[in-house]
Short mmCIF file of C-alpha atoms in Angstrom, two decimals:
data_model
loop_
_atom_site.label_atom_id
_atom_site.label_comp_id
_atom_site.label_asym_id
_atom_site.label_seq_id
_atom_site.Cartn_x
_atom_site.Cartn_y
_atom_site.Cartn_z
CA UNK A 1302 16.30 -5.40 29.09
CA UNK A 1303 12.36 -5.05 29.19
CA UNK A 1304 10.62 -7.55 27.17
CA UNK A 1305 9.01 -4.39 25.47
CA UNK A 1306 12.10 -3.06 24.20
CA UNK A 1307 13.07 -6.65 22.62
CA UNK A 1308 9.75 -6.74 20.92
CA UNK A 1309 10.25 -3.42 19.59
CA UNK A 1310 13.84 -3.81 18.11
CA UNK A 1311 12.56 -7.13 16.88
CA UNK A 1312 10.14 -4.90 15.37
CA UNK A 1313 12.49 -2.56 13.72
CA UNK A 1314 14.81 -5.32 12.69
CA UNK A 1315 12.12 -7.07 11.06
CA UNK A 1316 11.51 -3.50 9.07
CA UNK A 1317 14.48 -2.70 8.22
CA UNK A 1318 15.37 -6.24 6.39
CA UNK A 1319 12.04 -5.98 4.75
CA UNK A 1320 13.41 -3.02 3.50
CA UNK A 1321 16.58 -4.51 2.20
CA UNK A 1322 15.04 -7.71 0.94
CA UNK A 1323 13.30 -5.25 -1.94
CA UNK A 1324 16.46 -3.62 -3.19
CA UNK A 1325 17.63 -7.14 -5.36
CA UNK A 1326 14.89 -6.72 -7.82
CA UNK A 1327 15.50 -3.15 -8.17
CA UNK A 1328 18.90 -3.78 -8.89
CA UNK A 1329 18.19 -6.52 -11.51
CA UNK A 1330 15.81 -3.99 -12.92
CA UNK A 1331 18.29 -1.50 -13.50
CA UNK A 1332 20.96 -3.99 -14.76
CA UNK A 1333 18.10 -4.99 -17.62
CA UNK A 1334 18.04 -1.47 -18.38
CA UNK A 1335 21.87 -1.16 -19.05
CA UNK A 1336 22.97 0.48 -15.83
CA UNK A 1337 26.49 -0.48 -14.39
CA UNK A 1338 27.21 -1.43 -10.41
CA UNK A 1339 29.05 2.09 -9.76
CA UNK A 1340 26.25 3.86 -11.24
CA UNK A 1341 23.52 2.06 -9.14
CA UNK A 1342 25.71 2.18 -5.81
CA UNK A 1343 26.84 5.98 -6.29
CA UNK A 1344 23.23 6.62 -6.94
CA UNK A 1345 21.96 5.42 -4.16
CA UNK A 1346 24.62 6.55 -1.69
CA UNK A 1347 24.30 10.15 -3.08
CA UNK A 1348 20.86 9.98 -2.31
CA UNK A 1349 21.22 8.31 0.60
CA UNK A 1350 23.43 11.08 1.98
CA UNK A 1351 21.26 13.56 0.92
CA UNK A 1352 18.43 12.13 2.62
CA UNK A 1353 19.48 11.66 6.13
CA UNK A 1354 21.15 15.54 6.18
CA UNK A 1355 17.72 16.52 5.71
CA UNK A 1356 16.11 13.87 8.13
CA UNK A 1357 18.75 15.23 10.64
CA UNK A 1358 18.01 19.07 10.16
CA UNK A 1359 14.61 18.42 10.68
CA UNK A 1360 14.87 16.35 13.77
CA UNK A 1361 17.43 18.99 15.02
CA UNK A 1362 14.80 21.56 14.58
CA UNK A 1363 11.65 19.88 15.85
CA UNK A 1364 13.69 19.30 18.69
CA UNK A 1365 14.87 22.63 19.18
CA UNK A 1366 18.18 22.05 18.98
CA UNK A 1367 18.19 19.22 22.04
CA UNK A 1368 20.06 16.56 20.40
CA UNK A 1369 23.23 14.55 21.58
CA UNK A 1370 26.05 16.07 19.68
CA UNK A 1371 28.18 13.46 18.04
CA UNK A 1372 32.13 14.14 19.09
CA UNK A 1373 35.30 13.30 16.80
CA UNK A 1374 35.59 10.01 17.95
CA UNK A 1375 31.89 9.14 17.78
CA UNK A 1376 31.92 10.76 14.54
CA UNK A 1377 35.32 8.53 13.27
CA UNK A 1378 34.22 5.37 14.80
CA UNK A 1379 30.94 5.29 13.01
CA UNK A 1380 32.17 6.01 9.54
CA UNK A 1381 34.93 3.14 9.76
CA UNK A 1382 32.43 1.29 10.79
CA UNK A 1383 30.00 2.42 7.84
CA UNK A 1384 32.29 1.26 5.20
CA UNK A 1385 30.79 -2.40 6.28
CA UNK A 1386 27.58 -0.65 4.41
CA UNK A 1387 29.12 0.56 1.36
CA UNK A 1388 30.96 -2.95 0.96
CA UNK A 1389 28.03 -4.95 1.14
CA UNK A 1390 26.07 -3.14 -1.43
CA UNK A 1391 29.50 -3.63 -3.33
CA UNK A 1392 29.32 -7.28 -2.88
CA UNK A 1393 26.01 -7.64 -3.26
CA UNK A 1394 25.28 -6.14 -6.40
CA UNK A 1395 27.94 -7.64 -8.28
CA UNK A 1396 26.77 -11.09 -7.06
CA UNK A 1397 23.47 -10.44 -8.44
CA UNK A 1398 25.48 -10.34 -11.82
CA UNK A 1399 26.20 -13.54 -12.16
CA UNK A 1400 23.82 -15.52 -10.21
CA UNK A 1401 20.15 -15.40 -9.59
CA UNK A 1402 18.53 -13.05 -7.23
CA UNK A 1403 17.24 -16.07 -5.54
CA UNK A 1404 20.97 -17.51 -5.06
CA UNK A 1405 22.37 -14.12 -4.26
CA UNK A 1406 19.71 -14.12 -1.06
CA UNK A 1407 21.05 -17.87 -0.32
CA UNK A 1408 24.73 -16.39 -0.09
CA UNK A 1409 23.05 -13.14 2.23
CA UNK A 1410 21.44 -15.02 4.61
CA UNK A 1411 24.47 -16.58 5.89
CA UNK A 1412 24.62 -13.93 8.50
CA UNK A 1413 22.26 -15.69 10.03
CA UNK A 1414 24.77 -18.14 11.25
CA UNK A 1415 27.74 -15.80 10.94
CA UNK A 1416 25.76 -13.46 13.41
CA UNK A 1417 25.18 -15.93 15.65
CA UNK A 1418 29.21 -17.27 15.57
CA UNK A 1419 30.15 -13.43 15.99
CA UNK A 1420 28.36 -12.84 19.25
CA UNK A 1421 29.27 -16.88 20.43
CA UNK A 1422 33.08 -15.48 19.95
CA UNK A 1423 32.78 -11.82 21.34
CA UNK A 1424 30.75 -13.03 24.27
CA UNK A 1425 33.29 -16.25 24.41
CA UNK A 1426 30.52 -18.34 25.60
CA UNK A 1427 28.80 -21.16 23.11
CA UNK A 1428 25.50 -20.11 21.59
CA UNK A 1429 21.98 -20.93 23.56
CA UNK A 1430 20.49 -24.08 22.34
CA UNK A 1431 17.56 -22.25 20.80
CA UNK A 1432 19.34 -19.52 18.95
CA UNK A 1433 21.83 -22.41 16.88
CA UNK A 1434 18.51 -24.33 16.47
CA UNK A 1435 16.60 -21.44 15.30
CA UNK A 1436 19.63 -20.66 12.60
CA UNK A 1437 19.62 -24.09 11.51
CA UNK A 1438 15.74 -24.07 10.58
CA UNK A 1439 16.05 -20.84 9.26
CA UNK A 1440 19.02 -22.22 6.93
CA UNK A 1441 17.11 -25.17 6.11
CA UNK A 1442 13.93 -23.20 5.47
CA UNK A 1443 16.67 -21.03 3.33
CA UNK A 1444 17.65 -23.87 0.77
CA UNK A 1445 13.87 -24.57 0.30
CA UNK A 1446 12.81 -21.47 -0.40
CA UNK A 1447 15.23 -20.52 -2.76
CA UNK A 1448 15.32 -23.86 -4.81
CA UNK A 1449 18.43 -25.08 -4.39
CA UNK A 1450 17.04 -28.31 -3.83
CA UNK A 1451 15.79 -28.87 -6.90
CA UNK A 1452 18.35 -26.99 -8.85
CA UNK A 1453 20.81 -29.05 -11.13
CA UNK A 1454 23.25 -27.04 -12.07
CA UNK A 1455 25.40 -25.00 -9.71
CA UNK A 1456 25.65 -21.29 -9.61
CA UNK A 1457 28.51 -19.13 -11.12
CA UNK A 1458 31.50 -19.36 -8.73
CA UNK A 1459 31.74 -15.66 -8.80
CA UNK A 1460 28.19 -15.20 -7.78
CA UNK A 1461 29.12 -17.00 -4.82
CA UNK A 1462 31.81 -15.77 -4.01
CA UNK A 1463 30.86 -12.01 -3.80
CA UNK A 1464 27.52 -13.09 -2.16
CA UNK A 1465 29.73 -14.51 0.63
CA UNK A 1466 31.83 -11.88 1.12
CA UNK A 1467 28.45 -9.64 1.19
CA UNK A 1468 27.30 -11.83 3.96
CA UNK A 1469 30.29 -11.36 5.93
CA UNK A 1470 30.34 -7.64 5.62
CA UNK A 1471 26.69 -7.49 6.48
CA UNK A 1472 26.95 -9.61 9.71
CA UNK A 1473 30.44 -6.70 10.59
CA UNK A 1474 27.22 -3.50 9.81
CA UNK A 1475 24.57 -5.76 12.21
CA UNK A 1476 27.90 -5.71 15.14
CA UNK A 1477 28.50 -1.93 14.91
CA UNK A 1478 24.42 -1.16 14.63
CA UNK A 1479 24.86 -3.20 18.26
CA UNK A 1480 27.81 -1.73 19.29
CA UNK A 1481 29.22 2.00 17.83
CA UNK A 1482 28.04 5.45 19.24
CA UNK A 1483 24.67 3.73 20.86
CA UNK A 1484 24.23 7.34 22.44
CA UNK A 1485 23.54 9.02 19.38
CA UNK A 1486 19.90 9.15 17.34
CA UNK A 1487 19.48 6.58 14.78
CA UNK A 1488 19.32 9.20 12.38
CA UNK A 1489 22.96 10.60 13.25
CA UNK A 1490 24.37 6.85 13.31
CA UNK A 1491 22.87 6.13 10.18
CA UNK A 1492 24.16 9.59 8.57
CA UNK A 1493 27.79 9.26 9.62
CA UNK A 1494 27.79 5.41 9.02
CA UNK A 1495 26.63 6.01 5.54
CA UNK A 1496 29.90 8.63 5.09
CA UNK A 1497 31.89 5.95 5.22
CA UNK A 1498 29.97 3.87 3.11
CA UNK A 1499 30.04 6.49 0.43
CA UNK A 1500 33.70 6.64 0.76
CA UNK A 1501 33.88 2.99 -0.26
CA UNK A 1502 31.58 3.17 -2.60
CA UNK A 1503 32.54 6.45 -4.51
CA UNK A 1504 36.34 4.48 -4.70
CA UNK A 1505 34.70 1.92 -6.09
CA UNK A 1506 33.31 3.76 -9.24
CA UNK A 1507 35.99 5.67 -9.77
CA UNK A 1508 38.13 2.86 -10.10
CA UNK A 1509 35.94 1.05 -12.27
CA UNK A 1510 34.99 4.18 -14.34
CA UNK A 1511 34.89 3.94 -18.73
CA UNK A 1512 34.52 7.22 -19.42
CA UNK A 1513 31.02 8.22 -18.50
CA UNK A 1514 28.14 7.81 -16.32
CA UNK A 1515 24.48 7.67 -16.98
CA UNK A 1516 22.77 10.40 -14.60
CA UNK A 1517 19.57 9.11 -15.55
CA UNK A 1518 19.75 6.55 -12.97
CA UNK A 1519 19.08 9.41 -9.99
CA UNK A 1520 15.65 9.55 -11.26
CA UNK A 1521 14.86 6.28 -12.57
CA UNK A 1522 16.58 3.93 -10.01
CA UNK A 1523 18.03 5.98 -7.54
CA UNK A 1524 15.33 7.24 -5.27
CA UNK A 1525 13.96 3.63 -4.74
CA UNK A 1526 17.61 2.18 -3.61
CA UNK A 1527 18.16 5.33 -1.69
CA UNK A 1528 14.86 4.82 0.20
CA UNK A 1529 14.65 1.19 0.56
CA UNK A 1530 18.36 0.72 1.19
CA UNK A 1531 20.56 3.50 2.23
CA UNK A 1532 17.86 5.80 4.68
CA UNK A 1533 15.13 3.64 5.62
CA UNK A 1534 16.98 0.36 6.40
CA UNK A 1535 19.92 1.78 8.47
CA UNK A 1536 17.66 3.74 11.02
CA UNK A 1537 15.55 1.17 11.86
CA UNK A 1538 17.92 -1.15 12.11
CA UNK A 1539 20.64 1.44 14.32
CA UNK A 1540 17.22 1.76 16.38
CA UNK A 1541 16.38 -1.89 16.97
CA UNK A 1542 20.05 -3.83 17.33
CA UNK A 1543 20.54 -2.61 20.54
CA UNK A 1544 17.23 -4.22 21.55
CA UNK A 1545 17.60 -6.93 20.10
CA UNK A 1546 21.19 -7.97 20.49
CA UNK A 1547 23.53 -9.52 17.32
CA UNK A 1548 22.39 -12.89 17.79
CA UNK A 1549 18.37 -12.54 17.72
CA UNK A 1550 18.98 -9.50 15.48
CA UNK A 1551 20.74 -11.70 13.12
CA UNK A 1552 17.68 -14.02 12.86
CA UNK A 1553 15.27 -11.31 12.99
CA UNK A 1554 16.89 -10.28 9.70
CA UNK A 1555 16.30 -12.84 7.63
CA UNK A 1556 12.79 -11.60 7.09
CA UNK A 1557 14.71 -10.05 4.23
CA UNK A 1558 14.53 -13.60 2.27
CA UNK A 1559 10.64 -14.18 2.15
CA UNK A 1560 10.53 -10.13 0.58
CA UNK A 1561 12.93 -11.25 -1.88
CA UNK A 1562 11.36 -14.18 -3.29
CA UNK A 1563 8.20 -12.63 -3.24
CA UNK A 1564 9.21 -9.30 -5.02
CA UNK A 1565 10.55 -11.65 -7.00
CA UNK A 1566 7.54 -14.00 -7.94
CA UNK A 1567 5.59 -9.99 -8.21
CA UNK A 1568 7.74 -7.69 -10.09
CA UNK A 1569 9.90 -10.24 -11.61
CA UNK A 1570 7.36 -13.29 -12.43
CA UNK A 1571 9.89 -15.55 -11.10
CA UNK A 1572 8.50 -19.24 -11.19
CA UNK A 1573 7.88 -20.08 -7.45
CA UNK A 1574 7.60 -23.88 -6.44
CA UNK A 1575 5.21 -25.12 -3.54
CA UNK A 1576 8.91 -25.79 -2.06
CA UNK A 1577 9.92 -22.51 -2.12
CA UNK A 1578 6.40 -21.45 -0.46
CA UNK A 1579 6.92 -24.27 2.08
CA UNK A 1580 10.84 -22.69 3.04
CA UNK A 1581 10.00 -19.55 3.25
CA UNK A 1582 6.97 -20.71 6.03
CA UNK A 1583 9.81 -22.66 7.15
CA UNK A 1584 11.63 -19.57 8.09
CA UNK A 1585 8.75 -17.57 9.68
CA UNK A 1586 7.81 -20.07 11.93
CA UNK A 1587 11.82 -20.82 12.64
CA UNK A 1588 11.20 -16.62 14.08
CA UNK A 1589 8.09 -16.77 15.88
CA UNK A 1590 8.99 -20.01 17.47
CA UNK A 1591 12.40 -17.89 18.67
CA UNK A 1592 10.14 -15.15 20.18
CA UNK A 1593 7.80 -16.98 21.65
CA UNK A 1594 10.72 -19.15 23.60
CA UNK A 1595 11.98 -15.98 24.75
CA UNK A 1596 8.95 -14.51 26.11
CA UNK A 1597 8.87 -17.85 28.20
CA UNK A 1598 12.66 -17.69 29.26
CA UNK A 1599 11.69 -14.25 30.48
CA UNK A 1600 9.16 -14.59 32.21
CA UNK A 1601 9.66 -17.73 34.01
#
């Protein structure tokens, strides 16, 4: 693999969790204004869906018709492996619930070593020194830049708990984004991946339904999480695994952290400490320093 192609997937990757890292304080938003986890997921899926048809038709028709046709089984794998989407904004939303945006980031980033134990196992060979050294600045750089340091009271076990199983769930979307249909456009992955999110996600509300649901959301909320985590996020990020790989894509990722806290600190006037500042350097440099070692493995 040409160093140009790593670059750009690193690129992508880095775009796509950017993406992702703004959809927390959306979400908090919409919880201050009353709205309920079903009706911000089923928003955003519905958008989502509607999105990416049209994305699709388009691209279809600039292109004259000369796309790769997705089969049954391209078409079946994908959307089994989509419900790994439609689970994580499950998990993570309801985290956000009970624990601080801040926290609920914490419990995310954990795919950053769960990504890097996933590939260790399906490769069956022990992670490169820099790649486990990278994730354990990048975790360090974590707990600084979301305060746990300083923190004195622990975070609601069911925070935790559903920010974990987010994580986990996220690092099984970043294996399929490497692995499923590769053949296919972004846009197609993304489209039939996000099927099977919706599946899991329109379950979800119905099983959780009181009665009634505010459509307001749509307008208010539901174009912003469609855009910034059901359309944008998937595409670039279907685009730039396969460059990357799971491991450095897993890393790459975490840009989604430094959003977070800043959207945070922005839109949410969160209090942030000269720690927090100094972790979330932490973590850049933890990714350029990755990079850079790279470039020199390769071309040595």
């Amino acid at each position: 693999m040409s160093q140009t192609n790593i670059l750009k997937g690193v690129f992508l990757v880095g775009l796509g969790a950017t993406s992702y890292g703004m959809l927390a304080t959306f979400v908090k938003l919409a919880y201050g204004e009353g709205y309920t986890t079903a009706e911000v997921t089923s928003s955003q899926f519905i958008l989502g869906l509607l999105g990416l048809l049209l994305i699709n038709a388009f691209t279809k028709t600039r292109k004259k018709g000369a796309v790769i046709k997705a089969t049954q089984k391209d078409i079946m794998q994908l959307m089994v492996a989509g419900t790994s989407l439609g689970l994580t904004s499950i998990f993570y939303y309801l985290a956000v619930k009970y624990i601080p945006v801040s926290i609920g980031i914490v419990m995310l980033m954990q795919t950053v070593w769960m990504g890097v134990v996933l590939e260790g196992i399906l490769s069956r060979t022990f992670p490169s020194g820099r790649k486990v050294v990278a994730a354990v600045i990048v975790l360090v750089g974590t707990a600084l830049a979301t305060n746990l340091v300083e923190s004195s009271t622990f975070p609601d076990w069911r925070g935790i708990m559903w920010g974990l199983l987010a994580a986990a769930s996220f690092t099984t979307t970043m294996f399929t984004s490497n692995r499923v249909a590769v053949h296919l456009s972004s846009a197609q992955r993304s489209l039939y991946m996000l099927m099977g999110g919706a599946v899991i996600v329109f379950s979800f509300a119905a099983y959780t339904w009181t009665g009634s649901f505010n459509t307001d959301i749509f307008l208010k909320w539901g174009i912003l999480l469609s855009l910034f985590g059901t359309i944008i996020p998937p595409m670039l990020m279907n685009a730039g695994f396969p460059h990357t790989g799971l491991g450095l894509g897993s890393i790459v990722s975490s840009l989604e952290l430094p959003v977070s806290v800043m959207m945070a600190f922005i839109i949410l006037d969160e209090k942030v400490t000269a720690i927090q500042w100094g972790g979330i350097v932490l973590i850049i440099a933890a990714i350029i320093i990755m990079n850079i070692r790279s470039r020199k493995g390769q071309n040595a």
